[in-house]
Short mmCIF file of C-alpha atoms in Angstrom, two decimals:
data_model
loop_
_atom_site.label_atom_id
_atom_site.label_comp_id
_atom_site.label_asym_id
_atom_site.label_seq_id
_atom_site.Cartn_x
_atom_site.Cartn_y
_atom_site.Cartn_z
CA MET A 1322 -20.48 17.90 65.19
CA SER A 1323 -16.86 18.14 66.35
CA CYS A 1324 -14.24 19.24 63.55
CA HIS A 1325 -11.98 15.62 64.96
CA THR A 1326 -15.89 13.81 63.83
CA VAL A 1327 -15.70 16.14 60.12
CA MET A 1328 -12.16 15.55 59.64
CA ASN A 1329 -12.70 11.29 60.26
CA LYS A 1330 -15.92 11.82 57.80
CA ARG A 1331 -13.25 13.47 55.33
CA ARG A 1332 -10.84 10.66 55.39
CA GLU A 1333 -13.74 8.12 55.29
CA ILE A 1334 -15.04 9.48 51.94
CA ASP A 1335 -11.88 10.30 50.45
CA ARG A 1336 -10.69 6.72 51.27
CA ALA A 1337 -14.11 5.47 49.80
CA MET A 1338 -13.09 7.19 46.75
CA LEU A 1339 -9.31 6.11 45.94
CA ASP A 1340 -10.76 2.29 46.69
CA SER A 1341 -13.76 3.01 44.80
CA LEU A 1342 -10.67 4.37 41.78
CA ALA A 1343 -8.69 1.41 43.13
CA THR A 1344 -11.61 -1.15 42.40
CA TRP A 1345 -12.14 0.14 38.92
CA PHE A 1346 -8.60 -0.26 38.22
CA GLU A 1347 -8.46 -3.77 39.02
CA ALA A 1348 -11.26 -4.52 36.95
CA ARG A 1349 -9.72 -3.34 34.04
CA ALA A 1350 -6.96 -5.06 34.74
CA ASN A 1351 -9.24 -8.19 34.67
CA GLY A 1352 -10.31 -7.34 31.35
CA TYR A 1353 -13.26 -5.42 32.36
CA GLN A 1354 -13.69 -2.48 28.81
CA GLY A 1355 -16.72 -0.92 29.95
CA PRO A 1356 -16.37 3.07 30.83
CA HIS A 1357 -15.46 4.28 33.78
CA SER A 1358 -17.54 7.20 36.22
CA PHE A 1359 -14.37 9.91 36.62
CA ASN A 1360 -13.54 12.80 35.02
CA ASP A 1361 -10.44 14.73 34.71
CA TRP A 1362 -11.64 17.16 36.95
CA ASP A 1363 -13.22 14.27 39.73
CA VAL A 1364 -9.77 12.78 39.79
CA ALA A 1365 -7.69 15.87 40.53
CA PHE A 1366 -10.16 16.80 43.14
CA MET A 1367 -9.50 13.65 44.90
CA LEU A 1368 -5.95 13.10 44.64
CA ALA A 1369 -5.64 16.57 46.11
CA ARG A 1370 -7.95 15.95 48.73
CA ALA A 1371 -6.33 12.55 49.36
CA GLU A 1372 -3.00 13.84 49.57
CA ARG A 1373 -4.17 16.36 52.52
CA THR A 1374 -6.46 14.26 54.32
CA LEU A 1375 -4.79 10.73 53.74
CA ASN A 1376 -0.73 11.86 53.75
CA LEU A 1377 -0.87 10.05 50.31
CA ASP A 1378 2.69 9.35 48.79
CA PRO A 1379 2.55 11.90 46.44
CA LEU A 1380 4.33 9.37 44.00
CA MET A 1381 1.39 7.25 44.53
CA ALA A 1382 -0.78 10.24 43.31
CA ASP A 1383 1.17 10.66 40.41
CA MET A 1384 0.87 6.62 39.81
CA ILE A 1385 -2.81 6.34 40.20
CA ARG A 1386 -2.92 10.19 37.49
CA HIS A 1387 -0.72 7.77 34.86
CA HIS A 1388 -3.09 4.79 35.31
CA LEU A 1389 -5.91 6.70 34.88
CA ARG A 1390 -4.66 8.47 31.81
CA VAL A 1391 -3.61 4.98 30.41
CA ALA A 1392 -6.91 4.11 30.83
CA GLU A 1393 -8.12 6.54 28.90
CA LEU A 1394 -6.37 6.12 26.00
CA LEU A 1395 -7.25 2.41 26.23
CA GLU A 1396 -11.03 3.53 26.29
CA ALA A 1397 -10.11 5.65 23.11
CA ASN A 1398 -8.76 3.29 21.15
CA ASN A 1399 -11.28 0.62 21.75
CA ARG A 1400 -14.00 3.53 20.63
CA TYR A 1401 -11.66 3.87 17.54
CA LEU A 1402 -11.99 0.32 16.74
CA GLU A 1403 -15.08 0.17 17.14
CA ARG A 1404 -15.99 2.88 14.44
CA ALA A 1405 -13.28 1.28 12.29
CA ARG A 1406 -15.06 -2.21 12.60
CA ALA A 1407 -18.22 -0.41 11.81
CA ALA A 1408 -16.96 1.49 8.98
CA GLU A 1409 -14.77 -1.91 7.48
CA ALA A 1410 -18.23 -3.57 7.33
CA GLU A 1411 -20.18 -0.86 5.67
CA SER A 1412 -17.43 -0.64 2.86
CA ALA A 1413 -17.44 -4.23 2.24
CA ARG A 1414 -21.16 -3.97 1.98
CA LEU A 1415 -20.71 -1.33 -0.38
CA LYS A 1416 -18.47 -3.30 -2.21
CA LYS A 1417 -20.64 -6.14 -3.24
CA ILE A 1418 -22.91 -3.59 -4.79
CA LEU A 1419 -20.53 -2.00 -6.63
CA ASP A 1420 -19.04 -5.36 -7.67
CA ALA A 1421 -22.50 -6.47 -8.90
CA CYS A 1422 -22.20 -3.47 -11.27
CA GLN A 1423 -21.56 -5.98 -14.16
CA TRP A 1424 -23.27 -3.44 -17.21
CA HIS A 1425 -21.09 -1.30 -19.27
CA TRP A 1426 -21.13 1.96 -21.42
CA PRO A 1427 -19.03 4.17 -23.57
CA GLU A 1428 -18.14 6.61 -20.80
CA ASP A 1429 -19.36 9.68 -23.17
CA ASP A 1430 -22.49 7.97 -23.38
CA THR A 1431 -24.44 5.73 -20.65
CA SER A 1432 -27.98 5.75 -22.47
CA GLU A 1433 -29.70 2.67 -22.30
CA GLU A 1434 -29.16 1.21 -25.74
CA HIS A 1435 -25.79 1.14 -25.57
CA CYS A 1436 -25.40 -0.73 -22.44
CA CYS A 1437 -23.55 -3.85 -22.41
CA SER A 1438 -22.80 -6.58 -20.25
CA SER A 1439 -18.79 -6.79 -21.33
CA PRO A 1440 -16.24 -3.79 -22.12
CA PHE A 1441 -15.34 -5.63 -25.01
CA GLU A 1442 -18.75 -5.56 -25.95
CA VAL A 1443 -18.79 -2.24 -26.10
CA LEU A 1444 -15.70 -2.26 -28.22
CA GLU A 1445 -16.94 -4.67 -30.79
CA SER A 1446 -20.49 -2.28 -30.75
CA GLN A 1447 -18.17 1.07 -31.64
CA ASP A 1448 -16.51 -0.59 -34.11
CA LEU A 1449 -13.11 0.49 -33.52
CA PRO A 1450 -9.77 -0.07 -35.00
CA ALA A 1451 -8.14 -2.59 -33.30
CA GLY A 1452 -5.93 -1.81 -30.86
CA THR A 1453 -7.81 1.48 -29.99
CA VAL A 1454 -7.73 2.27 -26.30
CA ALA A 1455 -11.18 3.18 -25.39
CA ALA A 1456 -13.06 4.67 -22.01
CA ILE A 1457 -15.84 2.37 -20.55
CA ALA A 1458 -17.84 3.36 -18.14
CA ARG A 1459 -19.01 0.47 -15.29
CA GLY A 1460 -22.45 0.71 -13.95
CA GLY A 1461 -22.55 4.17 -15.46
CA ILE A 1462 -20.37 5.79 -12.61
CA VAL A 1463 -19.15 3.21 -10.51
CA GLU A 1464 -15.81 3.11 -12.03
CA ILE A 1465 -13.77 4.45 -15.57
CA ARG A 1466 -11.63 1.39 -17.14
CA TYR A 1467 -9.54 1.54 -20.55
CA CYS A 1468 -10.03 -1.24 -22.76
CA ALA A 1469 -8.54 -2.08 -26.07
CA GLN A 1470 -8.85 -5.48 -27.91
CA LEU A 1471 -6.47 -7.01 -30.69
CA PRO A 1472 -7.43 -10.22 -33.05
CA PRO A 1473 -5.67 -13.31 -32.11
CA ASP A 1474 -1.92 -13.99 -32.64
CA PRO A 1475 -1.45 -15.55 -36.49
CA ASP A 1476 1.46 -17.07 -34.75
CA GLY A 1477 0.09 -17.93 -31.09
CA SER A 1478 -1.28 -20.90 -30.06
CA SER A 1479 -5.00 -19.28 -28.69
CA ASP A 1480 -7.55 -18.43 -31.04
CA ASP A 1481 -8.97 -15.65 -28.64
CA ASP A 1482 -8.62 -12.23 -28.94
CA PHE A 1483 -5.89 -10.19 -26.84
CA GLU A 1484 -8.02 -8.20 -24.53
CA VAL A 1485 -6.53 -5.13 -21.99
CA ASP A 1486 -8.49 -3.86 -19.61
CA GLU A 1487 -6.16 -1.32 -17.01
CA ALA A 1488 -7.46 1.44 -14.70
CA THR A 1489 -5.57 4.14 -16.48
CA LYS A 1490 -5.10 4.86 -20.05
CA GLU A 1491 -1.61 4.60 -19.84
CA ASP A 1492 -1.35 1.30 -18.82
CA ALA A 1493 -3.89 -0.15 -21.33
CA GLU A 1494 -1.91 1.77 -24.30
CA ARG A 1495 1.56 0.42 -22.87
CA LYS A 1496 -0.05 -3.22 -22.98
CA ILE A 1497 -1.18 -2.63 -26.71
CA VAL A 1498 1.86 -1.49 -27.46
CA ASP A 1499 3.80 -4.35 -25.67
CA GLU A 1500 1.53 -7.09 -27.22
CA LEU A 1501 2.13 -5.32 -30.98
CA SER A 1502 5.96 -5.47 -30.13
CA ARG A 1503 5.89 -8.99 -29.24
CA ARG A 1504 4.45 -9.75 -32.52
CA ALA A 1505 6.68 -7.70 -34.49
CA GLY A 1506 9.53 -9.92 -32.95
CA GLN A 1507 10.96 -7.58 -31.04
CA PRO A 1508 12.84 -8.98 -27.66
CA GLN A 1509 12.00 -9.32 -24.33
CA CYS A 1510 14.40 -9.26 -21.40
CA LEU A 1511 15.91 -11.76 -20.19
CA ALA A 1512 15.86 -11.28 -16.71
CA CYS A 1513 12.36 -9.30 -15.86
CA ALA A 1514 10.30 -9.93 -19.33
CA LYS A 1515 9.93 -6.22 -20.24
CA GLN A 1516 9.27 -5.94 -23.98
CA LEU A 1517 11.57 -3.79 -25.55
CA HIS A 1518 10.58 -1.01 -28.53
CA LEU A 1519 12.36 0.55 -30.97
CA GLY A 1520 14.92 3.25 -29.23
CA ASP A 1521 15.35 1.34 -25.85
CA ARG A 1522 19.11 0.77 -24.43
CA TYR A 1523 19.82 -3.43 -24.18
CA PHE A 1524 22.86 -5.45 -23.20
CA PRO A 1525 23.73 -7.95 -25.67
CA ASP A 1526 23.75 -11.42 -23.70
CA VAL A 1527 24.42 -14.98 -25.17
CA SER A 1528 20.94 -15.89 -24.76
CA GLY A 1529 19.03 -12.63 -25.56
CA VAL A 1530 18.96 -9.32 -24.14
CA LEU A 1531 18.52 -7.44 -20.59
CA CYS A 1532 16.87 -4.08 -20.59
CA ALA A 1533 18.92 -1.40 -19.03
CA GLU A 1534 17.81 -1.90 -15.47
CA CYS A 1535 18.43 -5.44 -15.87
CA ALA A 1536 22.07 -5.24 -17.59
CA PRO A 1537 25.45 -5.72 -15.39
CA THR A 1538 27.09 -2.17 -13.79
CA TYR A 1539 30.40 -1.32 -15.35
CA GLU A 1540 31.63 -2.15 -11.66
CA SER A 1541 31.26 -5.88 -12.46
CA LEU A 1542 33.69 -5.83 -14.94
CA ILE A 1543 35.94 -5.57 -11.87
CA GLY A 1544 34.23 -7.38 -9.18
CA GLU A 1545 32.96 -10.57 -11.17
CA PRO A 1546 34.90 -10.72 -14.41
CA GLU A 1547 34.17 -13.77 -14.83
CA GLY A 1548 30.57 -13.25 -15.46
CA HIS A 1549 31.12 -11.71 -18.49
CA VAL A 1550 32.22 -13.25 -22.14
CA TYR A 1551 32.93 -13.02 -25.79
CA MET A 1552 29.70 -12.65 -28.21
CA ASP A 1553 31.38 -14.29 -30.75
CA ASP A 1554 32.56 -17.39 -29.17
CA GLU A 1555 31.15 -17.34 -25.80
CA GLU A 1556 34.48 -17.53 -24.23
CA PRO A 1557 35.09 -16.08 -20.73
CA ARG A 1558 36.63 -12.05 -21.19
CA THR A 1559 40.36 -11.99 -19.43
CA ALA A 1560 40.45 -10.06 -16.58
CA GLU A 1561 42.97 -7.69 -18.61
CA ASP A 1562 40.34 -7.01 -21.34
CA CYS A 1563 37.57 -6.25 -18.66
CA ARG A 1564 40.13 -3.93 -16.40
CA ALA A 1565 40.58 -1.90 -19.57
CA GLN A 1566 37.01 -1.48 -20.54
CA PHE A 1567 36.47 -0.16 -17.17
CA ASP A 1568 39.24 2.14 -17.30
CA ALA A 1569 37.83 3.56 -20.69
CA HIS A 1570 34.57 4.19 -18.86
CA ILE A 1571 36.12 5.77 -16.32
CA ALA A 1572 38.50 7.75 -18.61
CA ALA A 1573 35.11 9.07 -20.18
CA GLY A 1574 33.65 10.54 -17.27
CA GLY A 1575 31.53 7.57 -16.32
CA LYS A 1576 30.68 6.16 -13.13
CA PRO A 1577 31.39 2.72 -11.65
CA THR A 1578 27.76 2.19 -10.92
CA ASP A 1579 26.81 3.24 -14.83
CA SER A 1580 24.52 0.41 -16.37
CA MET A 1581 26.30 -1.39 -19.65
CA ALA A 1582 23.09 -1.20 -21.41
CA THR A 1583 24.52 1.13 -24.24
CA GLU A 1584 23.36 -0.56 -27.41
CA VAL A 1585 20.13 0.77 -28.84
CA LEU A 1586 17.23 -1.30 -30.43
CA ALA A 1587 16.47 -0.15 -34.04
#
């Protein structure tokens, strides 16, 4: 076989390889999601051969390499999505099992004789003082919840116990304290309904109180003086009066953005 014939054969092979690659790219563009049969070494070798034997434009070769890399990234992403969907399905299956575990014990005693169908039955079986936060194990090892009970509010419209069921002990204790504060007549913030406790700072309003987070700042005395009134007669404060209070606060080392919640709940 002559050298000329060999060279022609090589060109035919190289052209067929490029056509195969181009066909695969076209299939991908039309929605084909399957794998390809080319690896990085194959493509690098094929393109180097094509540049020599077919006088392939280097820019065209770079474009083909880029398209192949994009296709590989798309395949990797599809494989990740498949694994993610499988993991999500497994998570949903396990969640159904865990959600069905509705039996409860004291955290430190998961023996069968103390099992209850409700966390509040556990509290009643322990004969704990009202408002005591106790750790309850659901399903033995599924999760730990922090629960507490208070008897019905004598001044309320419901005869049901006040029940707390939280993921943390701090949240459960806070809800019990808030409820006891409410029953004791301590005020709530007008804006966010936050329960105020003894020692909390607040801003007096004609309709109630505002907590430190919701209270106006000193700069509102200058920017919105019409929003401030005298507490005794609810008449709007004068701009001069607001400016004097603002200047006094700044002179004492305060900042315009300081909260005006300076009263302390006693």
